[in-house]
Short mmCIF file of C-alpha atoms in Angstrom, two decimals:
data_model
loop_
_atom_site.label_atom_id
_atom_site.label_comp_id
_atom_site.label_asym_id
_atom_site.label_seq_id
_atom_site.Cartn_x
_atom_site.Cartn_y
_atom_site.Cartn_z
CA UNK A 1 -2.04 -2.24 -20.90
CA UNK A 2 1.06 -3.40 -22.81
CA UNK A 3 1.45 -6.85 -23.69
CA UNK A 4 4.48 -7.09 -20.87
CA UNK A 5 1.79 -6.15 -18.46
CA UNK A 6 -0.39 -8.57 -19.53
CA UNK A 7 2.67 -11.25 -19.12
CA UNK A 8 3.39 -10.13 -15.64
CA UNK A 9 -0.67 -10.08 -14.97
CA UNK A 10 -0.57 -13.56 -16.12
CA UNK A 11 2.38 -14.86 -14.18
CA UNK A 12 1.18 -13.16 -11.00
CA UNK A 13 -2.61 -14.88 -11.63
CA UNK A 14 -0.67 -18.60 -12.25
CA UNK A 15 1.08 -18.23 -9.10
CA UNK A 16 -1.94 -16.89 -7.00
CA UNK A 17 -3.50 -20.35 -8.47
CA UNK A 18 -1.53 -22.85 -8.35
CA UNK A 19 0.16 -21.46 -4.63
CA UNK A 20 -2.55 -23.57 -2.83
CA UNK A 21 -1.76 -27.14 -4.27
CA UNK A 22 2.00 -26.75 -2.58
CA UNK A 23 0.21 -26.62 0.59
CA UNK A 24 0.28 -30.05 -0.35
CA UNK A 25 3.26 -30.99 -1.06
CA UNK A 26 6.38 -32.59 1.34
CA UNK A 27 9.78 -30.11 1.36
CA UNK A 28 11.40 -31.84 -1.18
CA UNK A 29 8.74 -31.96 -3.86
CA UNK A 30 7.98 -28.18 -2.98
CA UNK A 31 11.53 -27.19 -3.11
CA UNK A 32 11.70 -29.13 -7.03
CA UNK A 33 8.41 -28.03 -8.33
CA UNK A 34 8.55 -24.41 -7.23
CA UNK A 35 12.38 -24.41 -8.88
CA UNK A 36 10.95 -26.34 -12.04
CA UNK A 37 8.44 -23.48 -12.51
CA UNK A 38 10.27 -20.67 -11.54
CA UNK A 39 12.64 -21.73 -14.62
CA UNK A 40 9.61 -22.37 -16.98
CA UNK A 41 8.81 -18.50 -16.26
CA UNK A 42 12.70 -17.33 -16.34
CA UNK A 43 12.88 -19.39 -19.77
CA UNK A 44 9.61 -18.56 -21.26
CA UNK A 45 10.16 -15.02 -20.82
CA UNK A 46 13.58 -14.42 -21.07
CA UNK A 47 15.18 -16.89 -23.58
CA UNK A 48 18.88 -16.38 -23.74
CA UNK A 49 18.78 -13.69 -21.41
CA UNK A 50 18.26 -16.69 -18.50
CA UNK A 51 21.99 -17.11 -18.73
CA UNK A 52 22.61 -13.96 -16.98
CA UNK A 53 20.75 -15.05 -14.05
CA UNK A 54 22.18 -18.17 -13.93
CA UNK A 55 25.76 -16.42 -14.35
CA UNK A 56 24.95 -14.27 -11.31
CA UNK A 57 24.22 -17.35 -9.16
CA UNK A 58 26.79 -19.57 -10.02
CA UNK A 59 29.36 -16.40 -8.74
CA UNK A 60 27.54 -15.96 -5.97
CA UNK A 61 28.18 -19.75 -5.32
CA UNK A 62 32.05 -19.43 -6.32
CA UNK A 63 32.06 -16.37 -3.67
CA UNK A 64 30.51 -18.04 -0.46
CA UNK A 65 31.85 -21.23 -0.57
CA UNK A 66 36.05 -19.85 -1.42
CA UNK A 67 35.87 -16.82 1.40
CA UNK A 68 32.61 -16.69 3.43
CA UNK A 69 34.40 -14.57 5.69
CA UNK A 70 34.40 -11.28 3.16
CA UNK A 71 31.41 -12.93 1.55
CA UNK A 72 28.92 -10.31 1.98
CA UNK A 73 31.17 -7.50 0.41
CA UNK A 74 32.39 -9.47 -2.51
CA UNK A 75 28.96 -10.70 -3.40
CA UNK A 76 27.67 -7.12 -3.25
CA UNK A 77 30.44 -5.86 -5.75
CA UNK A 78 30.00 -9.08 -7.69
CA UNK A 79 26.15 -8.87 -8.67
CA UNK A 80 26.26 -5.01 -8.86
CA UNK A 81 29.38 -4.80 -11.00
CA UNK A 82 27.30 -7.24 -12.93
CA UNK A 83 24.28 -5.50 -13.11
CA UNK A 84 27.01 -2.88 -14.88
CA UNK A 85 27.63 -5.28 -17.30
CA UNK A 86 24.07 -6.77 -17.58
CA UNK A 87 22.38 -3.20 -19.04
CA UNK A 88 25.29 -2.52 -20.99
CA UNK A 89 25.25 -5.65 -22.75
CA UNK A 90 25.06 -4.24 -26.03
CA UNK A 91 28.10 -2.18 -26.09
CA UNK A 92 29.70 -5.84 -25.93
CA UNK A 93 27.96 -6.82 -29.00
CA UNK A 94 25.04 -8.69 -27.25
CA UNK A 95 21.29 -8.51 -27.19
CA UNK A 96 19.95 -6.20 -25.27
CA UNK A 97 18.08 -7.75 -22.18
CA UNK A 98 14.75 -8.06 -21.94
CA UNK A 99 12.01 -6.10 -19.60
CA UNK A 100 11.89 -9.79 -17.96
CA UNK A 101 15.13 -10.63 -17.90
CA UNK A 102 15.85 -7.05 -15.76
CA UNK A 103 13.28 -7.53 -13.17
CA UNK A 104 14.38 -11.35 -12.20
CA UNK A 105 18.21 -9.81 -11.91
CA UNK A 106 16.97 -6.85 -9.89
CA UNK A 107 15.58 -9.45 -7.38
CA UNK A 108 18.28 -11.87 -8.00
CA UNK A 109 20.86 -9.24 -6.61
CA UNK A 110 19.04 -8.60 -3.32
CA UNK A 111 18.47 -12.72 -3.01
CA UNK A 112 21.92 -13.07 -3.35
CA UNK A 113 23.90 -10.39 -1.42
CA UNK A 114 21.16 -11.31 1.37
CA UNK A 115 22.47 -14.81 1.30
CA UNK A 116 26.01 -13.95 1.48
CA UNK A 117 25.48 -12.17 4.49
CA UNK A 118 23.33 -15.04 5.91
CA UNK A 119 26.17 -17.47 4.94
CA UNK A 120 28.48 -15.06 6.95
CA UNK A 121 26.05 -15.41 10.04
CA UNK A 122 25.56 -19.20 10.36
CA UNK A 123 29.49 -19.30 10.21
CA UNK A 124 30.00 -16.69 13.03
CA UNK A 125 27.38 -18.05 14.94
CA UNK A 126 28.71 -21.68 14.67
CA UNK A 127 32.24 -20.79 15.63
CA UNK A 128 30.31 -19.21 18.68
CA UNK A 129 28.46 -22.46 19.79
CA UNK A 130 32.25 -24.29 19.30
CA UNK A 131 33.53 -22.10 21.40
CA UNK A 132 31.07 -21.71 24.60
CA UNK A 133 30.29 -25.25 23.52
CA UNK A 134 26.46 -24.21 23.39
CA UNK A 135 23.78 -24.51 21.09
CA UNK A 136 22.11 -20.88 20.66
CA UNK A 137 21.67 -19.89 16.74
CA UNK A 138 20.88 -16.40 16.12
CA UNK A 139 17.02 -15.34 15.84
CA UNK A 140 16.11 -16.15 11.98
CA UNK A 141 19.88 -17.72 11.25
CA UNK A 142 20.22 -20.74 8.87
CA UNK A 143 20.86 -24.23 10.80
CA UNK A 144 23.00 -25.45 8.05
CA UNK A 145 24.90 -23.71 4.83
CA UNK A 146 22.89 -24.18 1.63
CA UNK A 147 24.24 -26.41 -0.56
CA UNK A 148 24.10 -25.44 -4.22
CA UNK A 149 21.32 -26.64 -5.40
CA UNK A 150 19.67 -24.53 -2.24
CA UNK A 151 21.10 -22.15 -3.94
CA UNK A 152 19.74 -22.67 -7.25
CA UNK A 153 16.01 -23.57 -6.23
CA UNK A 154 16.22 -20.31 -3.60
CA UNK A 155 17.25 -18.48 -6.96
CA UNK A 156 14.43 -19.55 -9.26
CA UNK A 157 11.69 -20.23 -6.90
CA UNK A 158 8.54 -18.85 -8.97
CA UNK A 159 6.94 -17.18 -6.28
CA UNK A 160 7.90 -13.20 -6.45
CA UNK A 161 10.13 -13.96 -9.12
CA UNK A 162 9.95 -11.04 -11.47
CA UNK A 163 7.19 -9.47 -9.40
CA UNK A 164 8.71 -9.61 -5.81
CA UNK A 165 8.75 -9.52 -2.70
CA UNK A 166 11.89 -10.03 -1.58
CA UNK A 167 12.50 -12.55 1.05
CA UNK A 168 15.34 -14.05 2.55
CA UNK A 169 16.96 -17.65 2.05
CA UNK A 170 16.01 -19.00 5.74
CA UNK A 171 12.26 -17.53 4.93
CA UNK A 172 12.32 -19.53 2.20
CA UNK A 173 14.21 -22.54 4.08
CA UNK A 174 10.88 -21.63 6.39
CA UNK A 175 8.43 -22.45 4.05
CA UNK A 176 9.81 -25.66 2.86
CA UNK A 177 10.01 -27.23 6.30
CA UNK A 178 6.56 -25.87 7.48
CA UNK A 179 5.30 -28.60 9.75
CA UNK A 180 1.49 -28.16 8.98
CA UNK A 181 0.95 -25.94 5.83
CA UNK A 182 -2.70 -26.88 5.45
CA UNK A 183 -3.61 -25.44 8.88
CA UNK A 184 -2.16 -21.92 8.09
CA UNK A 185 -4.30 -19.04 7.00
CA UNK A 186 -4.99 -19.09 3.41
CA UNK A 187 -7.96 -17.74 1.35
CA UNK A 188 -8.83 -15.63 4.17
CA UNK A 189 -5.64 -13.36 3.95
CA UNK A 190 -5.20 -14.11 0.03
CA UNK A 191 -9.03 -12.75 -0.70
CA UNK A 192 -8.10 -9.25 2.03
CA UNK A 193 -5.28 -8.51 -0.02
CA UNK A 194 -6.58 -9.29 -2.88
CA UNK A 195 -9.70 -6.98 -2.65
CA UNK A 196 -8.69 -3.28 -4.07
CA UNK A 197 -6.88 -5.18 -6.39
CA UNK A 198 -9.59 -4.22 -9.17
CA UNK A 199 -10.38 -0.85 -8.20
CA UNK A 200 -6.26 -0.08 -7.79
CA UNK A 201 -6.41 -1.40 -11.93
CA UNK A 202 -9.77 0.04 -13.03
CA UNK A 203 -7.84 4.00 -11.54
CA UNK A 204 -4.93 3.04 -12.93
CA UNK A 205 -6.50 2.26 -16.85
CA UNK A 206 -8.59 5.53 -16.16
CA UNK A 207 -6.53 7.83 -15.13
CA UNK A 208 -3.55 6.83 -17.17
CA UNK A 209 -6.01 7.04 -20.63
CA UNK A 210 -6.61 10.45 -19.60
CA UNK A 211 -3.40 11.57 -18.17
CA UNK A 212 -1.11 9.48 -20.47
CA UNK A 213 3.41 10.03 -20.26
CA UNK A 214 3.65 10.57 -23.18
CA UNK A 215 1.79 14.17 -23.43
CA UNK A 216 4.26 15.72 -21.11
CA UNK A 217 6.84 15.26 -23.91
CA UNK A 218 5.52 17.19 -26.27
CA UNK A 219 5.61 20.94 -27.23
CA UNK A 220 2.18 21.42 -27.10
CA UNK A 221 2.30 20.23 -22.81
CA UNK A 222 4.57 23.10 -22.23
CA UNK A 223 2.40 25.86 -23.71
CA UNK A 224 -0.34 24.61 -21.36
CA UNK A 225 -1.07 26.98 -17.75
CA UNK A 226 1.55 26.57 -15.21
CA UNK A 227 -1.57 24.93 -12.73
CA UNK A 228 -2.04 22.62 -15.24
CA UNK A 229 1.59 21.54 -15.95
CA UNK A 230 2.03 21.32 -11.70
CA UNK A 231 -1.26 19.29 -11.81
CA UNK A 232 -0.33 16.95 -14.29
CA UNK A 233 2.67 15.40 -11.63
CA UNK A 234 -0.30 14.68 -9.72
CA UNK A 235 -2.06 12.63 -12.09
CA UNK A 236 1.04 10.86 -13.04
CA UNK A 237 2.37 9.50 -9.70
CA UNK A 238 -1.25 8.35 -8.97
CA UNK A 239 -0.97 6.16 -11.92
CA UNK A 240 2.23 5.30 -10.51
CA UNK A 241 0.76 4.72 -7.32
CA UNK A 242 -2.32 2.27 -8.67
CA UNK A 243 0.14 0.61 -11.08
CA UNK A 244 2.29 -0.72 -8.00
CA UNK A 245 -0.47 -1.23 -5.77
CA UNK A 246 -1.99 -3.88 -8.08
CA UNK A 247 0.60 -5.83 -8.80
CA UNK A 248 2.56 -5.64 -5.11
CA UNK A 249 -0.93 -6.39 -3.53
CA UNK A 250 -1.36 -9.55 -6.70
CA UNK A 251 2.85 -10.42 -6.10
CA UNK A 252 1.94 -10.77 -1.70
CA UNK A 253 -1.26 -12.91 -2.77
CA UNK A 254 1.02 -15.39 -4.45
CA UNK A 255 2.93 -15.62 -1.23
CA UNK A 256 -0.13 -16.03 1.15
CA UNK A 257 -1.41 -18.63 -1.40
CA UNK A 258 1.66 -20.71 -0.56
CA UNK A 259 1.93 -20.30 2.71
CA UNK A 260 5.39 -18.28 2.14
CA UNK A 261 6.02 -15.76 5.20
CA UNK A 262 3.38 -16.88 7.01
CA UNK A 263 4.59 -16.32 10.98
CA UNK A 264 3.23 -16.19 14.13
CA UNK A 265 1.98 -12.68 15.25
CA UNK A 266 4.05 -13.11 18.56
CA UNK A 267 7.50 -13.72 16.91
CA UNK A 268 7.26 -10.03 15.42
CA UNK A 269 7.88 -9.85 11.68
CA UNK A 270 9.55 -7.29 9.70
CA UNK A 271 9.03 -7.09 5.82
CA UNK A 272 12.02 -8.86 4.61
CA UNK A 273 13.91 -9.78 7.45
CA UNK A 274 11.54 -11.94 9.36
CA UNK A 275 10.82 -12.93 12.95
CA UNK A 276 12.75 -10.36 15.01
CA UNK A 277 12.25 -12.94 18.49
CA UNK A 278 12.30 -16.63 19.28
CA UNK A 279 8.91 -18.34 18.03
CA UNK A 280 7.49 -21.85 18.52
CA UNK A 281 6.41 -23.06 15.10
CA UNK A 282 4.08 -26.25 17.24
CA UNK A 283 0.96 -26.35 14.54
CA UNK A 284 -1.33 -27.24 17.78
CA UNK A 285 -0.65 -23.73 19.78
CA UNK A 286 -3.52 -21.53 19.51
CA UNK A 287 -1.54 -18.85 17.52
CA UNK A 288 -2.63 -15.96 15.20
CA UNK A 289 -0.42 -15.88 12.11
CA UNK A 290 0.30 -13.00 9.97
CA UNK A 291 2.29 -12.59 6.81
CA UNK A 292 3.96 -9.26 7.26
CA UNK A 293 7.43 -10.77 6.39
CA UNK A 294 6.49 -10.66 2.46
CA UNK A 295 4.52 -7.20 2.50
CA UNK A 296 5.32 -4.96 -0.26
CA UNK A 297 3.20 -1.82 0.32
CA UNK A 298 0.85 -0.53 3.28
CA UNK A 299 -1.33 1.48 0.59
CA UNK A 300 -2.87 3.53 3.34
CA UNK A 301 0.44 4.74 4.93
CA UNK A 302 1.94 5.54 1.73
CA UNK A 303 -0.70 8.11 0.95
CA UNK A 304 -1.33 8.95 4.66
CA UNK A 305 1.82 9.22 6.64
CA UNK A 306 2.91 12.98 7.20
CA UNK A 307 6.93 12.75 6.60
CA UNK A 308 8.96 12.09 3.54
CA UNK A 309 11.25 9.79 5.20
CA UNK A 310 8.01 7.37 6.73
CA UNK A 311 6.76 7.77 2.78
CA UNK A 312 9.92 5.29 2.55
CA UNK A 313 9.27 3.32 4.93
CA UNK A 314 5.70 2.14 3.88
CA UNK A 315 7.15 1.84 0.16
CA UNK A 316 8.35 -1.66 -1.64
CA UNK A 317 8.93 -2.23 2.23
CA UNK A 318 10.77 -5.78 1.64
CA UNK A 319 13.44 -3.57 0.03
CA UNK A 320 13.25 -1.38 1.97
CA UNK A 321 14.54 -3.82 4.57
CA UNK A 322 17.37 -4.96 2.23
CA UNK A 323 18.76 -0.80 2.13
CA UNK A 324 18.28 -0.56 5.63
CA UNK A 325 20.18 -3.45 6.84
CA UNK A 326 22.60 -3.91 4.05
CA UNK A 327 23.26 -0.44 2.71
CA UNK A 328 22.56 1.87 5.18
CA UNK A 329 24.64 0.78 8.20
CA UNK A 330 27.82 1.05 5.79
CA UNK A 331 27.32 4.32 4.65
CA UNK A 332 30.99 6.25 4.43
CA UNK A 333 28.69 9.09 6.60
CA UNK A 334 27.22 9.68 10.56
CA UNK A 335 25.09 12.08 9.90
CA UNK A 336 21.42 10.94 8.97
CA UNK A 337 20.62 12.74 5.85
CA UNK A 338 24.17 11.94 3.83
CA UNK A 339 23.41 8.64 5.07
CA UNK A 340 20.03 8.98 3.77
CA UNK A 341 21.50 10.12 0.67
CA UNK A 342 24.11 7.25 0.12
CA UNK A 343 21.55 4.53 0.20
CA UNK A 344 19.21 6.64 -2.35
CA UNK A 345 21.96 6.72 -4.75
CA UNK A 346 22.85 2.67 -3.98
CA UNK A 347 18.89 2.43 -4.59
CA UNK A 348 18.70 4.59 -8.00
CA UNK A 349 22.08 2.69 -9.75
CA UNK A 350 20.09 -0.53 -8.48
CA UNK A 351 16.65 0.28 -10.08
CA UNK A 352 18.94 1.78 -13.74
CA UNK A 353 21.62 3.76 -14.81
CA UNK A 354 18.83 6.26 -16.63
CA UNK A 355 19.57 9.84 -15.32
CA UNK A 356 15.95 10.54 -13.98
CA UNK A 357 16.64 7.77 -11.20
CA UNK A 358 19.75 10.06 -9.94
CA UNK A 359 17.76 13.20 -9.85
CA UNK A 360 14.52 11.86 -8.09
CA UNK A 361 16.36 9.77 -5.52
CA UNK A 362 19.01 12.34 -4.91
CA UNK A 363 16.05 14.74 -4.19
CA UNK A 364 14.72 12.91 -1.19
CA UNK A 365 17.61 13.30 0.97
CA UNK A 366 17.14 17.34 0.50
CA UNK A 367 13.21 16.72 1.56
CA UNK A 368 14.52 14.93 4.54
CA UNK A 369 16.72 17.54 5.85
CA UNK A 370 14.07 20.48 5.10
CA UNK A 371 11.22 18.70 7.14
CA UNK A 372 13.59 17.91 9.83
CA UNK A 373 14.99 21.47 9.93
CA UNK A 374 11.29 22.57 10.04
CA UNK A 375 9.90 20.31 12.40
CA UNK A 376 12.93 21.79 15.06
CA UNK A 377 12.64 24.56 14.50
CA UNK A 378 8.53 25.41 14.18
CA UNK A 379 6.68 22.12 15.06
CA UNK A 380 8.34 22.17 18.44
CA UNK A 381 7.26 25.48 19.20
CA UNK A 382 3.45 25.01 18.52
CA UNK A 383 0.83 23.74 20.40
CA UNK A 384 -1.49 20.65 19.85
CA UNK A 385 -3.92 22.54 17.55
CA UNK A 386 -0.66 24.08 15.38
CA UNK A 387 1.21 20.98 15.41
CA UNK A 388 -1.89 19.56 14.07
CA UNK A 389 -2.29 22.12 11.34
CA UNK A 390 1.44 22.14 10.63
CA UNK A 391 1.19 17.79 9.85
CA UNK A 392 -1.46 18.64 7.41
CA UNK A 393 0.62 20.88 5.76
CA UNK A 394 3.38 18.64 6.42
CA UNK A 395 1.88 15.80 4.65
CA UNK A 396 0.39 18.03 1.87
CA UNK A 397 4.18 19.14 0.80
CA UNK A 398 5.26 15.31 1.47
CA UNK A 399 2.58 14.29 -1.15
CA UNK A 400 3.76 17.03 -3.88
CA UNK A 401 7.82 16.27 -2.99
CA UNK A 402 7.07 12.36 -4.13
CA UNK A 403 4.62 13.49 -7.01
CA UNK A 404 7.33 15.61 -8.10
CA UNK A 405 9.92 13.10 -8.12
CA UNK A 406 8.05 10.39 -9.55
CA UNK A 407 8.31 12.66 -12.55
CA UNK A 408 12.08 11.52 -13.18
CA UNK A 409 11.60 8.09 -12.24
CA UNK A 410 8.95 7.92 -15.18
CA UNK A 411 10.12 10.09 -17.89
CA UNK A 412 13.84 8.87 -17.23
CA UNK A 413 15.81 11.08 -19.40
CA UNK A 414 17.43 13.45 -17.71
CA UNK A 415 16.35 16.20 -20.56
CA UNK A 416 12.59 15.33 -20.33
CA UNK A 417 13.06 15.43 -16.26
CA UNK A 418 14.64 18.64 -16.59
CA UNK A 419 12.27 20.41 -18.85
CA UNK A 420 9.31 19.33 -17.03
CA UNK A 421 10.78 20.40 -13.76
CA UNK A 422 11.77 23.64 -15.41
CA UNK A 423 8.22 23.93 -16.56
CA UNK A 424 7.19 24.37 -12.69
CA UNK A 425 10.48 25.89 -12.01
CA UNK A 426 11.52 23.43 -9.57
CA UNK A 427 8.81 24.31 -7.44
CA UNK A 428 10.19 21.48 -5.16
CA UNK A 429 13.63 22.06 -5.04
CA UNK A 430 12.96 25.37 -4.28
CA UNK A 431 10.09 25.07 -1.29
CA UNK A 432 12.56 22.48 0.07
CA UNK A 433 15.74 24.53 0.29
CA UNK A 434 13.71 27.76 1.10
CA UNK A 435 12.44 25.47 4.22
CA UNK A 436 16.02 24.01 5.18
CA UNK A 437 17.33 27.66 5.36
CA UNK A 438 14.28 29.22 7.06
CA UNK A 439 14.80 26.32 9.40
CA UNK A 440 18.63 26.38 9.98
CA UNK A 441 18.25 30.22 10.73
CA UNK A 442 15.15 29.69 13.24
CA UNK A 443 16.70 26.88 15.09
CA UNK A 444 20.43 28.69 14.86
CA UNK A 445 22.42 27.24 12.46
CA UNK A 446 24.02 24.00 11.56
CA UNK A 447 25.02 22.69 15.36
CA UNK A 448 21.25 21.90 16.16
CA UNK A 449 21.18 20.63 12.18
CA UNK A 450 23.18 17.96 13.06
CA UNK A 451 21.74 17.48 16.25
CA UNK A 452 18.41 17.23 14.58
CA UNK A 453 19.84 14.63 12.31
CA UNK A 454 20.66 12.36 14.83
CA UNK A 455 17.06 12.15 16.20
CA UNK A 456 15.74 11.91 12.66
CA UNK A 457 18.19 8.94 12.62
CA UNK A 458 16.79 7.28 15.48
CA UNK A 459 13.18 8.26 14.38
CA UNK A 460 14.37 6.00 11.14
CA UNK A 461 15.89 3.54 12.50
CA UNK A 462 12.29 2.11 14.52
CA UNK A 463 11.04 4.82 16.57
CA UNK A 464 7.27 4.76 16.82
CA UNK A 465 5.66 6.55 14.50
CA UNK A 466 3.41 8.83 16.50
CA UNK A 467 2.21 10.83 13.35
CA UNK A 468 1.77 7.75 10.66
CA UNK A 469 -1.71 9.14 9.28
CA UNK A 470 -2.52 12.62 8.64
CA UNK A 471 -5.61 11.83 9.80
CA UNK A 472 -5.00 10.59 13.15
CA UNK A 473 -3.02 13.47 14.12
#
């Protein structure tokens, strides 16, 4: 591990800790002590660099409280445009950031385009209860706007803060004002999710000593067998894969040792957004709780589920949310797929401006269209025993697609993502147009494409996932 592992590993295992003492706590000593440490982990670790987080906020501020109205679009040019600025920094003649100092502004831009839109929201909705002279706020929507040092504390709370999840400013407002912390669910969840945790690190030490980056770089990689080369993807996304699992199952610990995101079953959670319907938050009611609001990754469904576009879905699902409902809906596009392919783009300038985030994110949107092209025009047409056969296949080509694409997201230039996808001659690229066209032509050409696109959009957009384990179908 490298020592800015180690750093994160010990951040994530102080917050785990110390999460159950501010169980303790009343609102406004929780609200100062979770900002005072979140800003003795920005400062420790990023130094100078804090200022650019701090920069970001204070904008943000500047933005919502002179024209909440266009809020949510000027705060969404405002921290991208500086995120511009922020990895360029030293073509301005500053340091260059540090690994720290990127993930808390990666997080800081969802946190605060979020807001803005929230900001926008409780204003609507207030001008609303003026006007029909009622008193209905929207499911989930602040009760008052945040005053700046909401702002700041929201900002800087420690919990997720260079680790995620994402969560919104009225989940947050949530967990200040939670009437009976103590009584909530605590080690319970905290020790489930916290289970694989060892194994997911043990694989990922293993397998990455064996299969280490670095090899497919050199000369001697591409004189190796073409099974090999196509192998070694494999290898390399399932270190990938373990990597993120530990710390995004360690990051939702920290949450569930707080109490953060901790809802009642029946007011129907999303990760990120929230409750989705009205709740009673009485400590007395005989309630199950759940903390689904801050989960990162369903592990099994990201291995499991047969289509590219549900491989999404069960991914960094908090923002996941964030694309999907800030993103998404304002793609310049109808169709599914170009939408599709708008936010991927949004998401790759978000995670970098390296060229390997372009290519693998850019890729997806041609997986999408192949497997929906396929599944109109040959899943339809099978029975239960073919259909069944096809989703194995399915989800075998789903798993190589995303193994294949990890490849750029790890090796980031766009010459060492080239030559090792020339190595396996863009096996991918090729198996995914040669199924779009085969597809296309089956079905009859681009009018039941589109058509096909539209019920892969609704199938996105919260259609039950009738095939989420290639197991279960």
């Amino acid at each position: 591990m490298s020592s800015d592992e180690l750093v994160y590993l010990g951040i994530l295992a102080v917050s785990i800790s110390v999460g159950f003492l501010f169980r303790y706590l009343s609102p406004h000593v929780k609200q100062g002590t979770a900002l005072l440490l979140g800003l003795l982990f920005t400062v420790a670790t990023c130094q100078i660099h804090t200022l650019h987080s701090l920069v970001t906020v204070i904008g943000t501020w500047i933005i919502i409280k002179s024209c909440w109205r266009f809020a949510p679009a000027l705060s969404l040019a405002w921290t991208f445009l500086y995120l511009l600025f922020f990895r360029l920094a030293t073509w301005f003649g500053l340091p260059a950031p540090t690994p720290f100092a990127n993930a808390i502004q990666l997080l800081l831009t969802l946190k605060m385009v979020s807001l803005a839109n929230e900001v926008q929201s409780f204003h609507v909705e207030k001008k609303k209860d003026v006007s029909s002279f009622g008193k209905s706020p929207a499911i989930g929507g602040l009760s008052q706007e945040p005053s700046l040092y909401d702002l700041l504390s929201y900002s800087y709370c420690y919990i997720g803060i260079m680790t995620g999840p994402f969560f919104r400013f009225q989940t947050y407002s949530d967990w200040l004002q939670q009437p009976s912390p103590r009584a909530l669910p605590g080690w319970e969840p905290c020790l489930q999710r916290l289970k694989l945790v060892p194994v997911f690190g043990a694989l990922f030490l293993y397998v990455n000593s064996v299969f280490p980056l670095d090899y497919v770089r050199t000369e001697e990689f591409l004189d190796r067998h073409f099974f090999f080369r196509f192998f070694y993807m494999i290898a390399v996304f399932f270190v990938f894969r373990m990597r993120f699992y530990a710390a995004w199952c360690g990051a939702e610990a920290a949450c569930i040792s707080a109490g953060l995101g901790c809802y009642p079953e029946k007011s129907l959670t999303k990760p990120g957004g929230g409750p989705t319907v009205d709740y009673s938050p009485d400590p007395t009611a005989e309630d199950k709780y759940d903390f689904r609001t801050i989960q990162c990754i369903d592990c099994y469904n990201t291995d499991f589920c047969v289509k590219v576009r549900h491989g999404m879905r069960y991914w960094n699902m908090t923002v996941q949310w964030w694309l999907h409902h800030y993103i998404y809906p304002n793609a310049p596009f109808s169709s599914y797929t170009l939408r599709a392919g708008w936010t991927m783009l949004i998401s790759a300038y978000w995670h970098g401006l390296h060229v390997g985030y372009y290519l693998s994110f850019l890729t997806i949107p041609l997986c999408i269209a192949a497997e929906s092209a396929m599944e109109a025009s040959v899943r339809a047409k099978l029975g239960p025993r073919g259909q069944n056969i096809f989703d194995w296949v399915h989800w075998f080509l789903k798993m190589r697609a995303y193994d294949y694409m990890c490849m750029g997201f790890v090796l980031l230039k766009a010459s060492d993502t080239i030559n090792y996808w020339t190595s396996i001659y863009f096996a991918v690229h090729i198996v995914a147009v040669g199924c779009l066209v085969i597809g296309r032509v089956l079905k009859g050409g681009r009018a039941e494409g589109r058509g096909r696109d539209k019920g892969a959009k609704r199938d996105g957009e919260g259609a039950e996932n009738t095939n989420s384990g290639a197991k279960t179908d």
